[in-house]
N, C-alpha and C. Protein backbone atom coordinates (compact mmCIF):
# COMPACT_ATOMS: atom_id res chain seq x y z
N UNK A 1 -2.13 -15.34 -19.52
CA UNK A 1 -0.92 -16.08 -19.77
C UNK A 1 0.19 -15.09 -20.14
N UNK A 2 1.54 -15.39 -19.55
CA UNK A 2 2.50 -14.45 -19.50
C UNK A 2 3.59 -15.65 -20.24
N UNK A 3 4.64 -14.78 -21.21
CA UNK A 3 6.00 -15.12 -21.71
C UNK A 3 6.51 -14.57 -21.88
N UNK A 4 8.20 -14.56 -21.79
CA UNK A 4 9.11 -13.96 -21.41
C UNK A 4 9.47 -13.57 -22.94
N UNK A 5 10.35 -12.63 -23.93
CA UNK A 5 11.20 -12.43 -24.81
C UNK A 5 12.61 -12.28 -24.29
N UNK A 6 13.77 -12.81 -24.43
CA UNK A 6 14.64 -12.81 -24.70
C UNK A 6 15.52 -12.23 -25.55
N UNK A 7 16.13 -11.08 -25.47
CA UNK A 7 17.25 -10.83 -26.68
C UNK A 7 18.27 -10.36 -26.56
N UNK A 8 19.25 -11.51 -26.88
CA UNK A 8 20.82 -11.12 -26.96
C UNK A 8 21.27 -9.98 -27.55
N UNK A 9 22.78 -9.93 -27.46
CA UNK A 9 23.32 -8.62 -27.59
C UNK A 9 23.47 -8.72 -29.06
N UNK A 10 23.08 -9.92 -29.80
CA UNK A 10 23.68 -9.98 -31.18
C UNK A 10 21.91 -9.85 -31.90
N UNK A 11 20.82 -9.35 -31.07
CA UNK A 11 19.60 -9.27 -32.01
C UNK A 11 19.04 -10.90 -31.74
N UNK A 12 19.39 -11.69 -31.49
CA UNK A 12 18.91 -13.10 -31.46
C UNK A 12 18.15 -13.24 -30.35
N UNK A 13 16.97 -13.52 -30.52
CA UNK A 13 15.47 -13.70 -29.19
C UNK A 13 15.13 -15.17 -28.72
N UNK A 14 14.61 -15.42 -28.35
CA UNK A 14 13.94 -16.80 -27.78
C UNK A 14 12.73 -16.66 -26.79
N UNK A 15 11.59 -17.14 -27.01
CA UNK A 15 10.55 -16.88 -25.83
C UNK A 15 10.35 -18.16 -25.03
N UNK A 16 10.36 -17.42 -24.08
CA UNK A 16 10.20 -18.69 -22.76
C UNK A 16 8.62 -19.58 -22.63
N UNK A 17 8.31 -20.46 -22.68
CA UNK A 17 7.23 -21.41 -22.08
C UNK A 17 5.83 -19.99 -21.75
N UNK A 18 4.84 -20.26 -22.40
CA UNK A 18 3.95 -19.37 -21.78
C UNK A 18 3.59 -20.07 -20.47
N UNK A 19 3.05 -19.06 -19.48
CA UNK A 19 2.65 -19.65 -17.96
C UNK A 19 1.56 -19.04 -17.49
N UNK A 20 0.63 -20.05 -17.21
CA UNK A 20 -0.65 -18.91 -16.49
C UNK A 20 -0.08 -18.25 -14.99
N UNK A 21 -0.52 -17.01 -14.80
CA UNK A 21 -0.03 -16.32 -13.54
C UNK A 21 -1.11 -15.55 -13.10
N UNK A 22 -1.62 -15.70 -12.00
CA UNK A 22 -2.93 -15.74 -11.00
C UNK A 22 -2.68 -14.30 -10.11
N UNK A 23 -3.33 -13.66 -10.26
CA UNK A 23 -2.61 -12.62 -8.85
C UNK A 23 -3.68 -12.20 -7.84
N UNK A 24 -3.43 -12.46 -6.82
CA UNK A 24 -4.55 -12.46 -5.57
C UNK A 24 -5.08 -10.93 -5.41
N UNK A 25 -6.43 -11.01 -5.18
CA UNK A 25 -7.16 -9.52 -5.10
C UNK A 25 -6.44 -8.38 -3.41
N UNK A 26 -5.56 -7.76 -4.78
CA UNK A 26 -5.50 -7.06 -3.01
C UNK A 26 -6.79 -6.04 -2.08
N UNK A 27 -5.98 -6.14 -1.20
CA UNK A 27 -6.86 -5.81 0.08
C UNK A 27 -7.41 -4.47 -0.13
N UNK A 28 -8.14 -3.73 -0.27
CA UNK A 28 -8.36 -2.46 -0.43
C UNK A 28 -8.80 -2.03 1.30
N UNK A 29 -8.05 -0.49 0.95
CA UNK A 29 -8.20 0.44 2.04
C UNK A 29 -8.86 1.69 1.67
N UNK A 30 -9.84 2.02 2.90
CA UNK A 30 -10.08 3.42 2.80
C UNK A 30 -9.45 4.60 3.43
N UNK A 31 -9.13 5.25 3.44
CA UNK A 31 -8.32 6.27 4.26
C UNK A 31 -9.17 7.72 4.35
N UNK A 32 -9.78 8.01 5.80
CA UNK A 32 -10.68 9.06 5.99
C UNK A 32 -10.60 9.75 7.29
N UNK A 33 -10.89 11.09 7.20
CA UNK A 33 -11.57 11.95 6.32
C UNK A 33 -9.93 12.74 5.84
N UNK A 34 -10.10 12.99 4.29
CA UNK A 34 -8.59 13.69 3.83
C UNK A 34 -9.16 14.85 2.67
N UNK A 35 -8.86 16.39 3.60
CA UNK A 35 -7.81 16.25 4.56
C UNK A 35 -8.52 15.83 6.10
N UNK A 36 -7.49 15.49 6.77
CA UNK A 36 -7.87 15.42 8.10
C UNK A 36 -6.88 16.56 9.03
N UNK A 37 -7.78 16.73 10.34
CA UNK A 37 -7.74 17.65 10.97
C UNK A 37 -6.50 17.13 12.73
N UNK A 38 -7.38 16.18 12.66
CA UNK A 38 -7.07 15.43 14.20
C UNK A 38 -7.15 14.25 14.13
N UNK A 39 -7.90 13.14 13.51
CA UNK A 39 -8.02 11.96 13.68
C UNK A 39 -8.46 11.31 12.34
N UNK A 40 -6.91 10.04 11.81
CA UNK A 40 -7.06 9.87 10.71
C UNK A 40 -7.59 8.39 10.78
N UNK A 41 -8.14 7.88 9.62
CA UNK A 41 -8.70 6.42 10.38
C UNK A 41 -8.53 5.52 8.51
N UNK A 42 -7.89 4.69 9.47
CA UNK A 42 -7.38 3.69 7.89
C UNK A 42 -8.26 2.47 7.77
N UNK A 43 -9.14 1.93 6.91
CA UNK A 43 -9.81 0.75 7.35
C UNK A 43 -9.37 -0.17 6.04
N UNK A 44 -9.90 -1.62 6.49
CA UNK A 44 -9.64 -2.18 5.67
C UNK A 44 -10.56 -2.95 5.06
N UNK A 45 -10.97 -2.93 3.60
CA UNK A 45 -12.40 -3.11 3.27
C UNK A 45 -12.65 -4.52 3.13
N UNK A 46 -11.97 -5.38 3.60
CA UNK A 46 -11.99 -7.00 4.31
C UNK A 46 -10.77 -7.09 5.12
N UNK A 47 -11.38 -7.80 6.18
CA UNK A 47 -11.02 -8.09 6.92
C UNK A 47 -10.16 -9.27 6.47
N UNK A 48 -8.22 -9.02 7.21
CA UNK A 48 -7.65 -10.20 6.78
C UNK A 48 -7.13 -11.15 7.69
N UNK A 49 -6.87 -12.40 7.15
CA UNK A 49 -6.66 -13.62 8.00
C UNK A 49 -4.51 -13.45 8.45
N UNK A 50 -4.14 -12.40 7.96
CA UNK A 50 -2.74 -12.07 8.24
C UNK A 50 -2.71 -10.49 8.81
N UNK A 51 -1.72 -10.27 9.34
CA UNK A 51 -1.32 -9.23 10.11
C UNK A 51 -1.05 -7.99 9.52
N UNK A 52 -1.14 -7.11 9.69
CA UNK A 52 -0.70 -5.66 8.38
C UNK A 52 0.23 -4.80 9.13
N UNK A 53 0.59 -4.18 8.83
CA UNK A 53 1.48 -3.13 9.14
C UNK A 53 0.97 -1.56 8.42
N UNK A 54 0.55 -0.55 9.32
CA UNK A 54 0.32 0.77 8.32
C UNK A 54 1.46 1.69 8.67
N UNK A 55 2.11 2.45 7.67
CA UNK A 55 2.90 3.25 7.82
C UNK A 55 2.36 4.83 7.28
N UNK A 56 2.55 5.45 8.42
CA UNK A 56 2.55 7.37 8.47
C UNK A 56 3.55 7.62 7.83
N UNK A 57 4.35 8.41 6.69
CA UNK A 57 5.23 8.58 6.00
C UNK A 57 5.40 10.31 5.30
N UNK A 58 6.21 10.99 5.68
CA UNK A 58 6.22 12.56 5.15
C UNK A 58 6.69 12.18 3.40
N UNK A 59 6.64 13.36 3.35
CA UNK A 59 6.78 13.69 1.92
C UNK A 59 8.39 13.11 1.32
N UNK A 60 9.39 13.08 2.27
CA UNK A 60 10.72 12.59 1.85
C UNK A 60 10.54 11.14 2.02
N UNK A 61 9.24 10.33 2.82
CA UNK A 61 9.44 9.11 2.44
C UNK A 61 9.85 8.66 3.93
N UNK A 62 9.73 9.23 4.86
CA UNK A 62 10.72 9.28 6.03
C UNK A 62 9.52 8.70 7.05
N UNK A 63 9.34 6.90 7.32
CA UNK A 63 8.52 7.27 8.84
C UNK A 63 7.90 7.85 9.89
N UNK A 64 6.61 8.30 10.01
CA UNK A 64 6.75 8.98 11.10
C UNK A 64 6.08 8.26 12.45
N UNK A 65 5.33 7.49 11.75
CA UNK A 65 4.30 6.27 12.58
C UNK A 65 3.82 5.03 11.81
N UNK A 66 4.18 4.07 12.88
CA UNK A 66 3.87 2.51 12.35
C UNK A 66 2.72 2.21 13.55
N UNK A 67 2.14 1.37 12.92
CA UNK A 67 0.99 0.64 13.36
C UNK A 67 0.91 -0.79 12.99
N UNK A 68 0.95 -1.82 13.86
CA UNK A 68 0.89 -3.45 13.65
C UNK A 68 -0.83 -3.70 13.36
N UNK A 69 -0.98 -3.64 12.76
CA UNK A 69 -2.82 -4.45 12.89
C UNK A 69 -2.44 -6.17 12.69
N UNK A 70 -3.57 -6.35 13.78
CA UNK A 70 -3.31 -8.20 14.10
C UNK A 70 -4.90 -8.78 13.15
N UNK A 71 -4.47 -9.82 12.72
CA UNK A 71 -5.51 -10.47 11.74
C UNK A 71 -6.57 -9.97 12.44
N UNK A 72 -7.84 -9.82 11.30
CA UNK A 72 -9.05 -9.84 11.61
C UNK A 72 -9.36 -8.41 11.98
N UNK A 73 -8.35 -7.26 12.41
CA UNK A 73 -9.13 -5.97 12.76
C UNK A 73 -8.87 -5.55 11.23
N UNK A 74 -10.18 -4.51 11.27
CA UNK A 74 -10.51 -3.97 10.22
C UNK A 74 -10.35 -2.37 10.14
N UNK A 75 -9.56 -1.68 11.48
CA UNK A 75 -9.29 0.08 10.80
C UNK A 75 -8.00 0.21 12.63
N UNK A 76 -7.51 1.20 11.97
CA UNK A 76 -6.81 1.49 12.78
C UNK A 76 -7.13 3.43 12.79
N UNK A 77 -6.83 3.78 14.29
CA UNK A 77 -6.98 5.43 13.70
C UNK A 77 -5.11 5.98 14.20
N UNK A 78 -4.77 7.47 13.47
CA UNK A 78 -3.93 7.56 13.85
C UNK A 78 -4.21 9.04 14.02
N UNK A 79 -3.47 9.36 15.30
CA UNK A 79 -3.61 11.02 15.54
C UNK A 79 -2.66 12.03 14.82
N UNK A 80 -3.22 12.90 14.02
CA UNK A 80 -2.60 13.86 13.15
C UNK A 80 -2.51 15.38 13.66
N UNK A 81 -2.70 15.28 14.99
CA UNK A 81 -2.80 16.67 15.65
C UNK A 81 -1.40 17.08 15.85
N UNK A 82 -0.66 16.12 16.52
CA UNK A 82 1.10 16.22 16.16
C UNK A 82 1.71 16.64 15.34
N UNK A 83 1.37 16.39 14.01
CA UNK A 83 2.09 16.88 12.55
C UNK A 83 1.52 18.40 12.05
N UNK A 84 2.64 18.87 11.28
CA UNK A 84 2.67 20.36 10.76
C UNK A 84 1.65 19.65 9.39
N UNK A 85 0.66 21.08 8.93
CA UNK A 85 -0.07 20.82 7.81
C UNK A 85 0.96 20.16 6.56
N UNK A 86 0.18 19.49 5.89
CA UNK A 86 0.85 19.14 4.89
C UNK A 86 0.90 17.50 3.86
N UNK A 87 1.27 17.60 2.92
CA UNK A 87 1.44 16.07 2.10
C UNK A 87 1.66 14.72 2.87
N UNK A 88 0.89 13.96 3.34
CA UNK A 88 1.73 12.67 3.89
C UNK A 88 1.53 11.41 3.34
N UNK A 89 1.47 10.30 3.55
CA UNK A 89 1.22 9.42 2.23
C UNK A 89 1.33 8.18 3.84
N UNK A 90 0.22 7.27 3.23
CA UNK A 90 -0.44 5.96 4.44
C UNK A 90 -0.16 4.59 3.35
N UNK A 91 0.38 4.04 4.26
CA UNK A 91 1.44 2.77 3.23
C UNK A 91 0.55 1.55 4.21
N UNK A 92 -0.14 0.64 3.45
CA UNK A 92 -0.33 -0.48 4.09
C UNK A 92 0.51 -1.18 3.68
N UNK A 93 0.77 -2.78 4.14
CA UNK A 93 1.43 -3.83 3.68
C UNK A 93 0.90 -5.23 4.39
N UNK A 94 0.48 -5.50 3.57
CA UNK A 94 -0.13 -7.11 4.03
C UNK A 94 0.60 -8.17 3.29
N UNK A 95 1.30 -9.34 3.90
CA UNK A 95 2.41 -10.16 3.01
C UNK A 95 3.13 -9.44 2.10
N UNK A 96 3.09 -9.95 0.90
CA UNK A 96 3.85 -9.22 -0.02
C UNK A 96 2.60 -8.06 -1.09
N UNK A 97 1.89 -7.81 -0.33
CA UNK A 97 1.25 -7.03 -1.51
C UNK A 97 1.01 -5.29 -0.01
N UNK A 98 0.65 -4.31 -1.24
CA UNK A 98 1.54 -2.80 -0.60
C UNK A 98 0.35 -2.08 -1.41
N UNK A 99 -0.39 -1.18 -0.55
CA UNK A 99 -0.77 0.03 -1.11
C UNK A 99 -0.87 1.33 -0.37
N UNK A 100 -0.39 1.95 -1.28
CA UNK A 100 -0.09 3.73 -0.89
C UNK A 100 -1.13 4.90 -1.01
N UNK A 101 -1.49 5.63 -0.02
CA UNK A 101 -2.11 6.62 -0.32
C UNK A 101 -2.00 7.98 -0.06
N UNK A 102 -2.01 8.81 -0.77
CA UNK A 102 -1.62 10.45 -0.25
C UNK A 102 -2.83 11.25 0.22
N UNK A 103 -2.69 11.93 1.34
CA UNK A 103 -3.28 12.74 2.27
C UNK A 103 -2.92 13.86 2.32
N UNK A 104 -3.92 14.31 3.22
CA UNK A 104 -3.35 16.06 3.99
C UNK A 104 -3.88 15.95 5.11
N UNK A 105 -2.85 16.53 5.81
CA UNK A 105 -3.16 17.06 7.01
C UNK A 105 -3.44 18.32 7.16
N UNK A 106 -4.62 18.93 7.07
CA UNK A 106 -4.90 20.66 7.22
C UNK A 106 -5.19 21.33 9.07
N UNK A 107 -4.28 22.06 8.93
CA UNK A 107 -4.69 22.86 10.10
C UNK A 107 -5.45 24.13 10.27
């Protein structure tokens, strides 16, 4: 159960209604083998009934590859032979829930 505090600029508070708030198990991913060499492979440790999106992302945060996964697949691979060694970070997003992970790419 979650409630809000309140406090004005004059020190005066008020707490809001407590509310139960539920939060759905997110999706967990594995991301392997890191570092990787040539072929990176993102899975998803259930399979979901909505669509995902994985994002390849450099170190400034900057896109480098998107991937749509359609309900029900469970890994996508992405080729890392293209990219210079280095930090990259694998962004899933399923509805509104998001998880990030940092990698290497070693050459």
């Amino acid at each position: 159960m979650y409630r809000l505090r309140q406090v004005d600029f004059d020190g005066a508070y008020e707490y809001s209604n407590a509310e139960v708030v539920t939060f759905d198990k997110l999706v967990g991913i594995k991301v392997y083998p890191n570092p990787a060499k040539e072929t990176l492979t993102i899975r998803l440790t259930k399979a979901s009934r909505v669509s995902s999106e994985v994002t390849l992302s450099n170190m400034l945060g900057q896109p480098l590859e998107v991937v749509s996964i359609q309900s029900r697949i469970e890994q996508v691979k992405i080729d890392v032979l293209k990219y210079t060694a280095g930090i990259y970070y694998v962004q899933v997003v399923q509805g509104i829930q998001t998880q990030r992970v940092k990698i290497l790419v070693d050459k």
